[in-house]
PDB file of C-alpha atoms in Angstrom:
ATOM      1  CA  PRO Y1033       0.000   0.000   0.000  1.00 51.00           C
ATOM      2  CA  PHE Y1034       1.055   3.535  -0.711  1.00 63.00           C
ATOM      3  CA  GLN Y1035       1.978   5.749   2.164  1.00 89.00           C
ATOM      4  CA  PHE Y1036       1.291   9.439   1.939  1.00 92.00           C
ATOM      5  CA  ILE Y1037       2.486  12.428   3.893  1.00 92.00           C
ATOM      6  CA  ALA Y1038       1.281  16.013   3.803  1.00 93.00           C
ATOM      7  CA  SER Y1039       3.828  18.589   2.710  1.00 93.00           C
ATOM      8  CA  PRO Y1040       4.608  21.487   5.016  1.00 92.00           C
ATOM      9  CA  VAL Y1041       3.150  24.866   4.218  1.00 92.00           C
ATOM     10  CA  CYS Y1042       6.098  26.964   3.097  1.00 93.00           C
ATOM     11  CA  ASP Y1043       7.149  29.306   0.325  1.00 94.00           C
ATOM     12  CA  ARG Y1044       9.504  27.172  -1.752  1.00 94.00           C
ATOM     13  CA  ARG Y1045      10.679  30.250  -3.630  1.00 96.00           C
ATOM     14  CA  THR Y1046      12.608  31.467  -0.568  1.00 96.00           C
ATOM     15  CA  THR Y1047      15.837  30.022   0.804  1.00 96.00           C
ATOM     16  CA  GLU Y1048      14.119  29.234   4.104  1.00 95.00           C
ATOM     17  CA  GLY Y1049      11.227  27.511   2.334  1.00 95.00           C
ATOM     18  CA  LYS Y1050      13.551  25.555   0.053  1.00 94.00           C
ATOM     19  CA  ASN Y1051      15.584  24.350   3.041  1.00 94.00           C
ATOM     20  CA  LEU Y1052      12.459  23.446   5.035  1.00 95.00           C
ATOM     21  CA  TYR Y1053      11.028  21.476   2.115  1.00 93.00           C
ATOM     22  CA  ALA Y1054      14.342  19.722   1.338  1.00 92.00           C
ATOM     23  CA  ASP Y1055      14.665  18.663   4.985  1.00 93.00           C
ATOM     24  CA  PHE Y1056      11.052  17.466   5.018  1.00 93.00           C
ATOM     25  CA  LYS Y1057      11.508  15.526   1.767  1.00 91.00           C
ATOM     26  CA  GLU Y1058      14.578  13.772   3.185  1.00 91.00           C
ATOM     27  CA  ARG Y1059      12.619  12.723   6.293  1.00 90.00           C
ATOM     28  CA  ALA Y1060       9.633  11.529   4.225  1.00 90.00           C
ATOM     29  CA  ASN Y1061      11.387   8.161   3.682  1.00 87.00           C
ATOM     30  CA  GLY Y1062       9.967   7.529   0.226  1.00 86.00           C
ATOM     31  CA  LYS Y1063       6.372   8.376   1.132  1.00 92.00           C
ATOM     32  CA  THR Y1064       4.368  10.140  -1.525  1.00 92.00           C
ATOM     33  CA  ILE Y1065       4.194  13.843  -0.695  1.00 93.00           C
ATOM     34  CA  VAL Y1066       0.824  15.515  -1.244  1.00 94.00           C
ATOM     35  CA  LYS Y1067      -0.880  18.730  -0.175  1.00 93.00           C
ATOM     36  CA  GLN Y1068      -2.771  18.538   3.119  1.00 94.00           C
ATOM     37  CA  ASP Y1069      -6.061  19.444   1.371  1.00 95.00           C
ATOM     38  CA  ASP Y1070      -5.598  16.566  -1.088  1.00 94.00           C
ATOM     39  CA  LEU Y1071      -4.800  14.131   1.722  1.00 94.00           C
ATOM     40  CA  ASP Y1072      -7.862  15.244   3.695  1.00 95.00           C
ATOM     41  CA  ARG Y1073     -10.069  14.845   0.593  1.00 95.00           C
ATOM     42  CA  ALA Y1074      -8.699  11.346  -0.108  1.00 94.00           C
ATOM     43  CA  TYR Y1075      -9.368  10.232   3.470  1.00 94.00           C
ATOM     44  CA  ALA Y1076     -12.878  11.705   3.380  1.00 97.00           C
ATOM     45  CA  MET Y1077     -13.597   9.882   0.102  1.00 97.00           C
ATOM     46  CA  ARG Y1078     -12.255   6.629   1.560  1.00 97.00           C
ATOM     47  CA  ASP Y1079     -14.450   7.022   4.630  1.00 97.00           C
ATOM     48  CA  ALA Y1080     -17.522   7.715   2.470  1.00 98.00           C
ATOM     49  CA  VAL Y1081     -16.867   4.607   0.386  1.00 98.00           C
ATOM     50  CA  TYR Y1082     -16.606   2.430   3.506  1.00 98.00           C
ATOM     51  CA  GLU Y1083     -19.813   3.952   4.917  1.00 98.00           C
ATOM     52  CA  ASN Y1084     -21.627   2.343   1.976  1.00 98.00           C
ATOM     53  CA  LYS Y1085     -22.384  -1.165   3.254  1.00 98.00           C
ATOM     54  CA  ASP Y1086     -22.230  -2.844  -0.170  1.00 97.00           C
ATOM     55  CA  ALA Y1087     -18.952  -1.148  -1.089  1.00 98.00           C
ATOM     56  CA  ALA Y1088     -17.408  -2.021   2.279  1.00 97.00           C
ATOM     57  CA  THR Y1089     -18.442  -5.669   1.946  1.00 95.00           C
ATOM     58  CA  LEU Y1090     -16.940  -5.901  -1.531  1.00 95.00           C
ATOM     59  CA  LEU Y1091     -13.691  -4.185  -0.569  1.00 96.00           C
ATOM     60  CA  ASN Y1092     -13.290  -6.240   2.591  1.00 95.00           C
ATOM     61  CA  ASN Y1093     -13.627  -9.477   0.593  1.00 93.00           C
ATOM     62  CA  LEU Y1094     -11.019  -8.770  -2.075  1.00 95.00           C
ATOM     63  CA  GLU Y1095      -8.131 -11.210  -2.267  1.00 94.00           C
ATOM     64  CA  TYR Y1096      -6.279  -8.926  -4.682  1.00 93.00           C
ATOM     65  CA  ARG Y1097      -6.014  -5.135  -4.872  1.00 94.00           C
ATOM     66  CA  GLU Y1098      -4.517  -3.235  -7.794  1.00 93.00           C
ATOM     67  CA  ILE Y1099      -2.958  -6.368  -9.219  1.00 89.00           C
ATOM     68  CA  SER Y1100      -1.411  -6.230 -12.663  1.00 92.00           C
ATOM     69  CA  GLY Y1101      -2.080  -8.952 -15.186  1.00 90.00           C
ATOM     70  CA  PHE Y1102      -0.333  -9.559 -18.500  1.00 92.00           C
ATOM     71  CA  ALA Y1103      -1.328 -11.682 -21.482  1.00 91.00           C
ATOM     72  CA  ILE Y1104      -1.216 -11.797 -25.248  1.00 88.00           C
ATOM     73  CA  GLU Y1105      -4.534 -10.594 -26.595  1.00 86.00           C
ATOM     74  CA  GLN Y1106      -5.890 -13.424 -28.762  1.00 81.00           C
ATOM     75  CA  GLN Y1107      -7.470 -11.366 -31.521  1.00 80.00           C
ATOM     76  CA  THR Y1108      -4.506  -9.084 -32.215  1.00 85.00           C
ATOM     77  CA  GLY Y1109      -1.547 -11.050 -30.853  1.00 89.00           C
ATOM     78  CA  LEU Y1110      -0.434  -7.901 -29.028  1.00 91.00           C
ATOM     79  CA  PRO Y1111       0.659  -7.802 -25.390  1.00 94.00           C
ATOM     80  CA  ALA Y1112      -2.070  -6.631 -23.036  1.00 93.00           C
ATOM     81  CA  LYS Y1113      -1.989  -5.372 -19.469  1.00 94.00           C
ATOM     82  CA  ILE Y1114      -4.804  -4.966 -16.990  1.00 93.00           C
ATOM     83  CA  ARG Y1115      -4.792  -3.466 -13.513  1.00 94.00           C
ATOM     84  CA  PRO Y1116      -8.198  -3.828 -11.897  1.00 94.00           C
ATOM     85  CA  ASP Y1117      -8.748  -2.085  -8.587  1.00 96.00           C
ATOM     86  CA  GLY Y1118      -9.854  -5.333  -6.990  1.00 95.00           C
ATOM     87  CA  LEU Y1119     -10.492  -8.992  -7.640  1.00 92.00           C
ATOM     88  CA  SER Y1120     -12.233 -11.599  -5.532  1.00 91.00           C
ATOM     89  CA  LEU Y1121     -11.790 -15.131  -6.801  1.00 87.00           C
ATOM     90  CA  LYS Y1122     -14.153 -16.554  -4.179  1.00 89.00           C
ATOM     91  CA  LEU Y1123     -16.881 -14.086  -5.226  1.00 90.00           C
ATOM     92  CA  GLU Y1124     -15.830 -14.347  -8.902  1.00 90.00           C
ATOM     93  CA  THR Y1125     -16.048 -10.566  -8.948  1.00 93.00           C
ATOM     94  CA  LEU Y1126     -13.918  -7.839 -10.453  1.00 94.00           C
ATOM     95  CA  VAL Y1127     -14.240  -4.466  -8.707  1.00 96.00           C
ATOM     96  CA  ASP Y1128     -13.394  -1.070 -10.148  1.00 97.00           C
ATOM     97  CA  LEU Y1129     -13.547   2.232  -8.294  1.00 97.00           C
ATOM     98  CA  LYS Y1130     -14.532   5.307 -10.292  1.00 98.00           C
ATOM     99  CA  THR Y1131     -14.808   8.919  -9.226  1.00 97.00           C
ATOM    100  CA  CYS Y1132     -17.615  10.876 -10.801  1.00 97.00           C
ATOM    101  CA  VAL Y1133     -19.483  14.152 -10.748  1.00 97.00           C
ATOM    102  CA  SER Y1134     -22.752  12.385  -9.885  1.00 98.00           C
ATOM    103  CA  SER Y1135     -23.251   8.806  -8.758  1.00 97.00           C
ATOM    104  CA  SER Y1136     -27.003   8.849  -9.439  1.00 98.00           C
ATOM    105  CA  PRO Y1137     -28.063   5.894 -11.604  1.00 97.00           C
ATOM    106  CA  ARG Y1138     -28.987   8.058 -14.611  1.00 97.00           C
ATOM    107  CA  ASP Y1139     -25.898  10.260 -14.482  1.00 98.00           C
ATOM    108  CA  PHE Y1140     -23.490   7.413 -13.862  1.00 97.00           C
ATOM    109  CA  ALA Y1141     -24.980   5.344 -16.703  1.00 96.00           C
ATOM    110  CA  ARG Y1142     -24.315   8.321 -18.978  1.00 97.00           C
ATOM    111  CA  ALA Y1143     -20.723   8.629 -17.693  1.00 97.00           C
ATOM    112  CA  MET Y1144     -20.205   4.888 -18.165  1.00 95.00           C
ATOM    113  CA  GLN Y1145     -21.188   5.183 -21.812  1.00 94.00           C
ATOM    114  CA  LEU Y1146     -19.261   8.424 -22.378  1.00 96.00           C
ATOM    115  CA  PHE Y1147     -16.002   7.136 -20.889  1.00 97.00           C
ATOM    116  CA  GLY Y1148     -16.356   3.557 -22.156  1.00 96.00           C
ATOM    117  CA  TYR Y1149     -16.150   1.904 -18.734  1.00 97.00           C
ATOM    118  CA  HIS Y1150     -18.060  -1.115 -20.049  1.00 96.00           C
ATOM    119  CA  ARG Y1151     -15.374  -1.676 -22.716  1.00 96.00           C
ATOM    120  CA  GLN Y1152     -12.542  -1.327 -20.207  1.00 96.00           C
ATOM    121  CA  LEU Y1153     -14.154  -3.812 -17.837  1.00 96.00           C
ATOM    122  CA  GLN Y1154     -15.014  -6.308 -20.588  1.00 95.00           C
ATOM    123  CA  PHE Y1155     -11.377  -6.121 -21.686  1.00 93.00           C
ATOM    124  CA  TYR Y1156     -10.285  -6.788 -18.084  1.00 93.00           C
ATOM    125  CA  LYS Y1157     -12.625  -9.781 -17.975  1.00 91.00           C
ATOM    126  CA  GLU Y1158     -11.256 -11.209 -21.234  1.00 89.00           C
ATOM    127  CA  ILE Y1159      -7.604 -10.777 -20.248  1.00 90.00           C
ATOM    128  CA  ALA Y1160      -8.205 -12.224 -16.769  1.00 87.00           C
ATOM    129  CA  ALA Y1161      -9.680 -15.322 -18.446  1.00 86.00           C
ATOM    130  CA  GLU Y1162      -6.615 -15.608 -20.715  1.00 84.00           C
ATOM    131  CA  ILE Y1163      -4.166 -15.267 -17.834  1.00 83.00           C
ATOM    132  CA  ASN Y1164      -5.327 -18.228 -15.808  1.00 73.00           C
ATOM    133  CA  SER Y1165      -8.863 -19.118 -16.743  1.00 72.00           C
ATOM    134  CA  THR Y1166     -10.078 -16.835 -13.973  1.00 70.00           C
ATOM    135  CA  LEU Y1167     -13.840 -16.955 -13.925  1.00 80.00           C
ATOM    136  CA  ILE Y1168     -15.381 -13.527 -13.517  1.00 88.00           C
ATOM    137  CA  SER Y1169     -19.138 -13.860 -13.097  1.00 91.00           C
ATOM    138  CA  SER Y1170     -19.783 -10.268 -12.075  1.00 94.00           C
ATOM    139  CA  ILE Y1171     -18.181  -6.887 -12.531  1.00 96.00           C
ATOM    140  CA  VAL Y1172     -18.969  -4.179 -10.040  1.00 97.00           C
ATOM    141  CA  ILE Y1173     -18.228  -0.469 -10.103  1.00 98.00           C
ATOM    142  CA  ILE Y1174     -18.009   1.533  -6.918  1.00 98.00           C
ATOM    143  CA  ALA Y1175     -18.875   5.086  -7.979  1.00 98.00           C
ATOM    144  CA  VAL Y1176     -17.861   7.857  -5.564  1.00 98.00           C
ATOM    145  CA  GLU Y1177     -18.602  11.513  -6.168  1.00 98.00           C
ATOM    146  CA  LYS Y1178     -15.620  13.881  -6.357  1.00 97.00           C
ATOM    147  CA  THR Y1179     -17.132  16.466  -4.023  1.00 97.00           C
ATOM    148  CA  PRO Y1180     -18.451  16.337  -0.449  1.00 97.00           C
ATOM    149  CA  PRO Y1181     -20.350  14.506   0.861  1.00 97.00           C
ATOM    150  CA  PHE Y1182     -18.771  11.976  -1.578  1.00 98.00           C
ATOM    151  CA  VAL Y1183     -21.989  10.047  -2.220  1.00 98.00           C
ATOM    152  CA  THR Y1184     -21.098   6.449  -3.054  1.00 98.00           C
ATOM    153  CA  GLU Y1185     -23.125   3.933  -5.068  1.00 98.00           C
ATOM    154  CA  VAL Y1186     -22.383   0.376  -6.157  1.00 98.00           C
ATOM    155  CA  TYR Y1187     -23.401  -0.799  -9.625  1.00 98.00           C
ATOM    156  CA  GLU Y1188     -23.111  -4.228 -11.197  1.00 97.00           C
ATOM    157  CA  VAL Y1189     -22.312  -3.980 -14.896  1.00 97.00           C
ATOM    158  CA  SER Y1190     -25.083  -5.791 -16.730  1.00 95.00           C
ATOM    159  CA  PRO Y1191     -24.401  -8.783 -18.983  1.00 94.00           C
ATOM    160  CA  ARG Y1192     -26.063  -6.779 -21.774  1.00 95.00           C
ATOM    161  CA  ALA Y1193     -23.561  -3.911 -21.376  1.00 95.00           C
ATOM    162  CA  LEU Y1194     -20.672  -6.382 -21.364  1.00 95.00           C
ATOM    163  CA  SER Y1195     -21.989  -8.136 -24.486  1.00 94.00           C
ATOM    164  CA  ARG Y1196     -22.267  -4.773 -26.235  1.00 95.00           C
ATOM    165  CA  ALA Y1197     -18.729  -3.959 -25.082  1.00 95.00           C
ATOM    166  CA  ALA Y1198     -17.417  -7.249 -26.488  1.00 93.00           C
ATOM    167  CA  ILE Y1199     -18.890  -6.374 -29.883  1.00 94.00           C
ATOM    168  CA  GLU Y1200     -17.450  -2.861 -29.705  1.00 93.00           C
ATOM    169  CA  LEU Y1201     -14.010  -4.197 -28.743  1.00 91.00           C
ATOM    170  CA  GLU Y1202     -14.069  -6.660 -31.620  1.00 88.00           C
ATOM    171  CA  ALA Y1203     -14.711  -3.800 -34.024  1.00 87.00           C
ATOM    172  CA  LEU Y1204     -11.679  -1.825 -32.805  1.00 82.00           C
TER     173      LEU Y1204
END
């Protein structure tokens, strides 16, 4: 897991600020340095996601988080890489976390179509099957809004959307 640390508030244009920041960076021990506001927002989003019972159950049952998978894509013969946010072999479920402007069903369905999430997740499903015959029976998106109160919804991607995505991917 990544470790983050909030940067000190200082004017890095001044000698004093440069020295303060350099000293801080040395003591950060490889942690990712972020602004305090960004760190606070990330923690608030995390808390909102875990307040959603369905999202918390899914996340707490993942055997793998942010795991990379590599295979040769059958149709093109090209190397392919996937990095799903989560995978549960016992639940046969692939989980992806998406931030959004609105997590309402109508708005998120529109965003899913606009950004091609169904194609991305169908591709993940196909490559996971090629890697080790991993059976994925459901694909779930945890949608969390980018602004407070970070409303979180959980959506299962329908078989119809995945079938449409498979056809769209084949045409690419």
